[in-house]
Short mmCIF file of C-alpha atoms in Angstrom, two decimals:
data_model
loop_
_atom_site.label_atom_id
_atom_site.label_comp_id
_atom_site.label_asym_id
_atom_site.label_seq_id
_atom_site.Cartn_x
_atom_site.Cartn_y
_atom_site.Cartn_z
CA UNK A 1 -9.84 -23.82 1.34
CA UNK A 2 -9.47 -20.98 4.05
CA UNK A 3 -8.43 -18.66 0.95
CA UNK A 4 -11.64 -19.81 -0.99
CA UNK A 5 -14.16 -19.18 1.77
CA UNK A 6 -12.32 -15.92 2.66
CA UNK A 7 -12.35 -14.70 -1.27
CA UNK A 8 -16.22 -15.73 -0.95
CA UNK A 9 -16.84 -13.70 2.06
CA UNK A 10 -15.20 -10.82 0.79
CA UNK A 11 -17.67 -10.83 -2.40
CA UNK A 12 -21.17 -11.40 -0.72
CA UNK A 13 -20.35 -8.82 2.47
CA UNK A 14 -21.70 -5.67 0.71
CA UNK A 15 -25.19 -7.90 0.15
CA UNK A 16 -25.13 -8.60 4.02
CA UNK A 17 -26.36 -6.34 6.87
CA UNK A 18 -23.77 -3.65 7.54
CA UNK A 19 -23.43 -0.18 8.79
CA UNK A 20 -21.30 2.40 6.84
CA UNK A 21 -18.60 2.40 8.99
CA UNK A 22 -17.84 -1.49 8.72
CA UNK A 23 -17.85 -1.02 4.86
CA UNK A 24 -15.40 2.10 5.19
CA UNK A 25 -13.38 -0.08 7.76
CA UNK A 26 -13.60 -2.75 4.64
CA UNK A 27 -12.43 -0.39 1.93
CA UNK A 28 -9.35 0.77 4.00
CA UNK A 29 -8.61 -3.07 4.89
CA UNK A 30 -8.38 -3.84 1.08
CA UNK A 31 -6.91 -0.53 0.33
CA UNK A 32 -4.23 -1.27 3.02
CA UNK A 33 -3.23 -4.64 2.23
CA UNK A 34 -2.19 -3.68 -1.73
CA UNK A 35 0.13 -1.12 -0.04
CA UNK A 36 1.43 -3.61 2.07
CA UNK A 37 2.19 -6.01 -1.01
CA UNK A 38 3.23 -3.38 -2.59
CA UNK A 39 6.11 -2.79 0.34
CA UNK A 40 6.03 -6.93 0.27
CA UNK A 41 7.46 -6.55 -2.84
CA UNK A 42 11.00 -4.51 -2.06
CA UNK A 43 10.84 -5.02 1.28
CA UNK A 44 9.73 -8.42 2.56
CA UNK A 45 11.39 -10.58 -0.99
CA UNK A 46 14.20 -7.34 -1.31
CA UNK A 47 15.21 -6.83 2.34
CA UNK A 48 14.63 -3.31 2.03
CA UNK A 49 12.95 -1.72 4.57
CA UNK A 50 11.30 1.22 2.59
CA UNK A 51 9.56 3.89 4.67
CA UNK A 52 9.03 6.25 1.19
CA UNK A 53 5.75 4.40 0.27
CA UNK A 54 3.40 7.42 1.44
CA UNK A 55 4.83 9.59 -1.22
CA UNK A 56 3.86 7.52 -3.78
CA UNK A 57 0.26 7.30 -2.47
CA UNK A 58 -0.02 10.78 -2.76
CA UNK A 59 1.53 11.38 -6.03
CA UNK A 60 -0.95 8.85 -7.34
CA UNK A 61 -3.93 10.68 -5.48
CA UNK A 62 -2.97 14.18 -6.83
CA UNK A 63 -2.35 12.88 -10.43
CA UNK A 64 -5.77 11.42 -10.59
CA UNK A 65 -7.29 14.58 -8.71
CA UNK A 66 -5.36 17.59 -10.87
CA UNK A 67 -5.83 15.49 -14.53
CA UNK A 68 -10.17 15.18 -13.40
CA UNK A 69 -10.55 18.60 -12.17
CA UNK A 70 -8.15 20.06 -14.76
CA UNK A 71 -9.06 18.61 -17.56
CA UNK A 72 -11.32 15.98 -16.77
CA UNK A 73 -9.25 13.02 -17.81
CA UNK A 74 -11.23 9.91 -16.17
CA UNK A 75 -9.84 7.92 -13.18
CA UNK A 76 -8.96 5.12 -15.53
CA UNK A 77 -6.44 6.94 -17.90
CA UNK A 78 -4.92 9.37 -15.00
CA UNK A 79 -4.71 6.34 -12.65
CA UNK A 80 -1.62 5.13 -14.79
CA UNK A 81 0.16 8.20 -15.47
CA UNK A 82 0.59 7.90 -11.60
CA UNK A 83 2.21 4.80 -12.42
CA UNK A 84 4.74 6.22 -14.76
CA UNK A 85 5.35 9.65 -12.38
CA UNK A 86 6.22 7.44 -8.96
CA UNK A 87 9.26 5.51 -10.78
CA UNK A 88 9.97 9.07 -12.58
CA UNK A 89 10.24 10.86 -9.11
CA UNK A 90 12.46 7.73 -7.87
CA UNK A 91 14.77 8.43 -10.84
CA UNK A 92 15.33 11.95 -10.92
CA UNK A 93 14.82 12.95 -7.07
CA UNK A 94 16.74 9.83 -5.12
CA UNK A 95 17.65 6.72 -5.86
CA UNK A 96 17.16 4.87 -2.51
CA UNK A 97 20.13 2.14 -3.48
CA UNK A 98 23.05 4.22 -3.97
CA UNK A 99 25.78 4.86 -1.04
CA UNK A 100 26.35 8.21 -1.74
CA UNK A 101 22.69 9.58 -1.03
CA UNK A 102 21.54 11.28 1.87
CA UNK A 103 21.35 10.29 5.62
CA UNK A 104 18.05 9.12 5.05
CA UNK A 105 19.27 6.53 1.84
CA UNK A 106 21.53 3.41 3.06
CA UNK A 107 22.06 -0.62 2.05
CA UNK A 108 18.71 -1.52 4.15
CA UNK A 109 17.06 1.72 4.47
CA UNK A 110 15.44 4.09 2.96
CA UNK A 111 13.44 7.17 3.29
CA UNK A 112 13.06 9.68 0.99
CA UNK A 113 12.42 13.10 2.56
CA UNK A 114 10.59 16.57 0.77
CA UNK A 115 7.55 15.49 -1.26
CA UNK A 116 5.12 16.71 1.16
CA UNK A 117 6.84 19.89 1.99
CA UNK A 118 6.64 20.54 -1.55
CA UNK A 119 3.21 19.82 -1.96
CA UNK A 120 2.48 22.00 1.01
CA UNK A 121 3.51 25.38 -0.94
CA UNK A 122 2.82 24.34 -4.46
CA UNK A 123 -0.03 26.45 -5.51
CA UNK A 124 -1.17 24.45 -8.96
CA UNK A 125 -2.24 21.25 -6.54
CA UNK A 126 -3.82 23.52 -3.95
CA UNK A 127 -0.95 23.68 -1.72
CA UNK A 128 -1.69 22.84 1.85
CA UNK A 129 -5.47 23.32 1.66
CA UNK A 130 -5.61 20.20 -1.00
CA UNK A 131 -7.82 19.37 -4.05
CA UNK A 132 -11.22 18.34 -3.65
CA UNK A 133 -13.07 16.84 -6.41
CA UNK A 134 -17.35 18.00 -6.62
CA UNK A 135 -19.20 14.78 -5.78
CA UNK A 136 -22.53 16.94 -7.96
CA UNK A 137 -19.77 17.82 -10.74
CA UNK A 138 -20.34 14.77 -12.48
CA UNK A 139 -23.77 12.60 -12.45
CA UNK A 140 -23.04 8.97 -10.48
CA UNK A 141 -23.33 6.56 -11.03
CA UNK A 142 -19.80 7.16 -13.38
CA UNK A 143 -17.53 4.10 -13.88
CA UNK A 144 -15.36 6.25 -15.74
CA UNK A 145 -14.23 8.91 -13.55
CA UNK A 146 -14.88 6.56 -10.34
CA UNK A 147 -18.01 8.72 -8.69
CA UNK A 148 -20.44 7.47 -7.10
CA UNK A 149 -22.50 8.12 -4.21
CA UNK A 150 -23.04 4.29 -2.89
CA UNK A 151 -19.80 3.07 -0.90
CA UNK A 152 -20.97 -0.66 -2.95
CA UNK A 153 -19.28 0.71 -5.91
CA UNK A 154 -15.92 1.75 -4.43
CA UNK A 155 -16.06 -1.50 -2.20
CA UNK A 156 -16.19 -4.29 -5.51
CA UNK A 157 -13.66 -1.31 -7.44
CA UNK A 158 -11.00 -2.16 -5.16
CA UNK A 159 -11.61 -5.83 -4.33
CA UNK A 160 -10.84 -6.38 -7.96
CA UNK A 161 -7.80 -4.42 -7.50
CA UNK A 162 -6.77 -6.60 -3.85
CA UNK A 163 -8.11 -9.80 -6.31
CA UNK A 164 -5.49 -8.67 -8.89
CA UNK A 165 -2.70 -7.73 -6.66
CA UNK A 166 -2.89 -11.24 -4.93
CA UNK A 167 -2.20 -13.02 -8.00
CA UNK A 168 0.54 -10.91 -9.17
CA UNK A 169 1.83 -10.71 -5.67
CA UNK A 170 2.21 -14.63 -6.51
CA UNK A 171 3.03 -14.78 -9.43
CA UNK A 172 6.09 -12.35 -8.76
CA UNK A 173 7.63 -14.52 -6.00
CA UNK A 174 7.63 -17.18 -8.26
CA UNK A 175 9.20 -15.28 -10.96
CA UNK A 176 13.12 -14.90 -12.23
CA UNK A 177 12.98 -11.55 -10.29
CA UNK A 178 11.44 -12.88 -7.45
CA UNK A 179 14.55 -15.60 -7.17
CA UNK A 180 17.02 -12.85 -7.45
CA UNK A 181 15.56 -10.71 -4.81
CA UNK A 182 15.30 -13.39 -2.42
CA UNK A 183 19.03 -14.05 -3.24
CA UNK A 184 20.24 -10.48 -2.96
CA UNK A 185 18.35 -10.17 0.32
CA UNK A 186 20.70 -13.47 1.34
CA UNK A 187 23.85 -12.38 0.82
CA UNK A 188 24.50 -8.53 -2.18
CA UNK A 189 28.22 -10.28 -3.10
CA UNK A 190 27.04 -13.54 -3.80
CA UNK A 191 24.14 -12.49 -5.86
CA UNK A 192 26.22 -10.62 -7.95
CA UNK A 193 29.01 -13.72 -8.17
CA UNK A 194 26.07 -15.08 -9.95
CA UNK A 195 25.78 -12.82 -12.48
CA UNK A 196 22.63 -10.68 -11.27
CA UNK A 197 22.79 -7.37 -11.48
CA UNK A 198 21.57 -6.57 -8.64
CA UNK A 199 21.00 -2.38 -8.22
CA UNK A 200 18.60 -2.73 -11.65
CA UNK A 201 16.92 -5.82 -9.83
CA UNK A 202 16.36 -3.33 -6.72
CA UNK A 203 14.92 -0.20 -9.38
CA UNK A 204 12.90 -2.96 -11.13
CA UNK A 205 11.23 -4.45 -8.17
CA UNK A 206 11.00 -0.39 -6.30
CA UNK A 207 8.96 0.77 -9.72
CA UNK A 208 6.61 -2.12 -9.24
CA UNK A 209 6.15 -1.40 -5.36
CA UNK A 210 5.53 2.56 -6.34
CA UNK A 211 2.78 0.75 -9.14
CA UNK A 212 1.10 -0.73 -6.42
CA UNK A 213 0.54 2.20 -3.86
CA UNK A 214 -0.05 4.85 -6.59
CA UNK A 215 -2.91 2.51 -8.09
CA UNK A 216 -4.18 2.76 -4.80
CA UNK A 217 -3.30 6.37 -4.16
CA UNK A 218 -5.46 7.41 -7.40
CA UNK A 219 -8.44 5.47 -5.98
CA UNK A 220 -8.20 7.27 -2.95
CA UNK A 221 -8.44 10.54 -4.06
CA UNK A 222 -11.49 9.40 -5.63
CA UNK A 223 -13.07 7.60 -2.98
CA UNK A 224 -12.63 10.29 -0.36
CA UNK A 225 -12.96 13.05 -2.72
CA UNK A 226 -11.01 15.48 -0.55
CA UNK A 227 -6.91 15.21 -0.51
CA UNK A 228 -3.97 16.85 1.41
CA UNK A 229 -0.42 16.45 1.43
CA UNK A 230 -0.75 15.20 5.59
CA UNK A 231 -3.08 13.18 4.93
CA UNK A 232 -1.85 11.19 1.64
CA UNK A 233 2.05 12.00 2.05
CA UNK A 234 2.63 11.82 5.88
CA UNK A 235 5.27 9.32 7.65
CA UNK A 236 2.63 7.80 9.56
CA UNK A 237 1.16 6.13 6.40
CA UNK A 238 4.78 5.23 5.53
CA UNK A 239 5.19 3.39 9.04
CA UNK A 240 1.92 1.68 8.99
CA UNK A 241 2.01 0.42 6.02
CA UNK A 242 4.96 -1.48 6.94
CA UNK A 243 4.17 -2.60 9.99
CA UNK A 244 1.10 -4.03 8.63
CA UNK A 245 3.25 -5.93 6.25
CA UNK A 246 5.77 -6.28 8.94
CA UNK A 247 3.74 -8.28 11.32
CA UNK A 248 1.69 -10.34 8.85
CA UNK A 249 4.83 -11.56 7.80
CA UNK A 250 7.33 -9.85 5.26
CA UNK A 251 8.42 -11.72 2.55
CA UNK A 252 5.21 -14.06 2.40
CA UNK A 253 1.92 -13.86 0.13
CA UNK A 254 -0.60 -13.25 2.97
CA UNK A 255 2.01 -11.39 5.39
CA UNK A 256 0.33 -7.76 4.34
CA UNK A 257 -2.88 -9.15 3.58
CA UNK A 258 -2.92 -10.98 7.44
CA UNK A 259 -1.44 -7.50 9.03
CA UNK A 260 -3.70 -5.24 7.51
CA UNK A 261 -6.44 -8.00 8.89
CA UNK A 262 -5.27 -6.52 12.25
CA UNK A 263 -4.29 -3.51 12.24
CA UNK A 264 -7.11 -1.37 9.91
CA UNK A 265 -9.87 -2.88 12.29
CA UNK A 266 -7.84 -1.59 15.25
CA UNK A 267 -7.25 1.50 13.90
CA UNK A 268 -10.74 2.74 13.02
CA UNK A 269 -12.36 1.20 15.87
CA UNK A 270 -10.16 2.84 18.78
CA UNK A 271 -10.16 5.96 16.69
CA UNK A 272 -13.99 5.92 16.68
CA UNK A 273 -13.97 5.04 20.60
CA UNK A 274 -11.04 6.39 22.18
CA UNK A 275 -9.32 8.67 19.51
CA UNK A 276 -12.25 11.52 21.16
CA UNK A 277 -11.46 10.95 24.65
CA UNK A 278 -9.09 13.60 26.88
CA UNK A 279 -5.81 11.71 26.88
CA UNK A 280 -6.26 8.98 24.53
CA UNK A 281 -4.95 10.85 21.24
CA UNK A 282 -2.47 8.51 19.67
CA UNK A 283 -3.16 5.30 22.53
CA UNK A 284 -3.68 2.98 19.16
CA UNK A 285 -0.02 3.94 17.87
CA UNK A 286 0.84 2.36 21.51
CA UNK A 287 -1.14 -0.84 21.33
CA UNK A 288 -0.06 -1.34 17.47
CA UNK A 289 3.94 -0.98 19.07
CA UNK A 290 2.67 -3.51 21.80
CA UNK A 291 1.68 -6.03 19.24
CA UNK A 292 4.43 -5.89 17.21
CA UNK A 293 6.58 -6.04 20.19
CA UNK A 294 5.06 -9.47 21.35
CA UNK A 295 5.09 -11.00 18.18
CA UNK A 296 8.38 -10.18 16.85
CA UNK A 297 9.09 -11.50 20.61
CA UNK A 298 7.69 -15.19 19.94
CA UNK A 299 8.52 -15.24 16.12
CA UNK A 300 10.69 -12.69 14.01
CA UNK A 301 9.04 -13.77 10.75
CA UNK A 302 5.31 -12.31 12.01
CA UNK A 303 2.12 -14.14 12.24
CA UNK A 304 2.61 -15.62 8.96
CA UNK A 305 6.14 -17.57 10.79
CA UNK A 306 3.86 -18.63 13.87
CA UNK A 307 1.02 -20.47 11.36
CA UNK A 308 4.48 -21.88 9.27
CA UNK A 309 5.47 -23.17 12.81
CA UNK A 310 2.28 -24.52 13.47
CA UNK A 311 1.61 -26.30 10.00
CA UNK A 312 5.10 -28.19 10.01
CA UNK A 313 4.54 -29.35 13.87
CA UNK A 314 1.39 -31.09 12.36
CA UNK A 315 3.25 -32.98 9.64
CA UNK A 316 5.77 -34.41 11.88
#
């Protein structure tokens, strides 16, 4: 019911009164939640706690960017090759599940280090200046390169992607996979006493995570029309996105979707009244820690555990 009325809201709030900053604040809500199922996906059902995602986002952005400006390939036919290049990097570059990588790569952990220095000095995507893509290039309204000058368009765009990423999200934690993860997140030795092989579950599941924020990643670079390695590639992205998913509730359908709920408002609203101030750079990186803090404090599992709590008190 709550879902319904939520989905409902979400598609008649462009026809509402609104000022252009509550749609951006929208767009980056939506925008944020698929990257937090997508790190639901490996690291709430896998136990992995992946802070790599922001590499992916901007691999997906500059794909989409480089194949439009380069060769004008629409949004819609570069937006997958980011697919394919995100698992591609994962192969060749680091796997994040073997014991012999780097510092950075262990059992629960993993952060893979060097895709934004590179992008920083490579010359062909603009190095650290970035790729910008002429909003007068191409006449908008165009669906197929993903232009356009109303913020309407890019708003429905990626609700059908957050639409579509809910029902894989459950679909996928219903699935054979989904199972195994949950088991391998249990106990690694007694998965594989049951026959699952568990380091192809992990690349599996990690390839459809990368899908996820690279989809996103390519819309991006659209929708802002201006990308840089610090902005698409940095940590920070990385952190937040799994914090969002983090206090929503890892490992549950509306865990990222709840956190981003949270956190997206709070961080364009302090950044639009405090972020200016003398002395109040970074204050909503404090308040976000403060959150977390005092949830994790009353339940581990995030919001999403304190409503679980709630709803089986009421059936007793």
């Amino acid at each position: 019911m709550i879902a319904g009325a939520l989905a409902l809201f979400f598609v008649v709030f462009p026809l509402s009164p609104h000022s252009s900053f509550t749609m951006a604040t929208m767009i980056q809500f939506f925008m944020f939640s698929i990257y937090g199922m997508g790190w639901n996906t490996i690291g709430g059902y896998g136990g992995q706690v992946d802070l790599g995602k922001a590499q992916y986002v901007g691999i997906g952005a500059y794909t989409t960017a480089v194949m439009l400006i380069r060769w004008d390939i629409p949004f819609w036919l570069s937006m997958p090759v980011g697919w394919v290049f995100g698992p591609l990097v994962l192969h060749h570059r680091v796997s994040p599940f073997q014991a012999q990588r780097p510092l950075f790569c262990h059992r629960h952990y993993c952060h893979i280090p060097g895709a934004q220095d590179i992008f920083e000095v490579w010359n062909f995507v603009g190095a650290a200046r970035g790729l910008g893509i002429s909003p007068i290039k191409y006449a908008p309204p165009d669906f197929l390169r993903l232009i356009f000058k109303e913020d309407i368009y890019y708003y429905y765009v990626i609700l059908a992607f957050f639409f579509v990423g809910i029902f894989y999200l459950n679909w996928f934690r219903k699935s054979r996979l989904g199972f195994q993860l949950r088991c391998i997140k249990d106990n690694e030795d007694v998965a594989r006493s049951l026959g699952i092989n568990v380091h192809w579950a992990k690349i599996k599941t990690y390839a459809i995570a990368t899908a996820f924020v690279s989809m996103v990643g390519s819309f991006h670079a659209c929708y802002v029309k201006n990308i840089e390695p610090e902005d698409t590639m940095s940590l920070d992205i990385s952190i937040l996105i799994a914090l969002m998913a983090m206090l929503g509730g890892a490992g549950s359908l509306w865990g990222p979707i709840i956190g981003a709920g949270i956190l997206i408002p709070l961080k364009s609203y302090l950044k639009e009244w405090l972020g200016a101030a003398a002395g109040l750079v970074g204050i909503d990186l404090i308040l976000y820690a403060v959150i977390i803090m005092l949830i994790s404090a009353f339940e581990p599992r995030g919001i999403w555990g304190i409503v679980e709590k709630v709803r089986r008190k009421k059936r007793r």
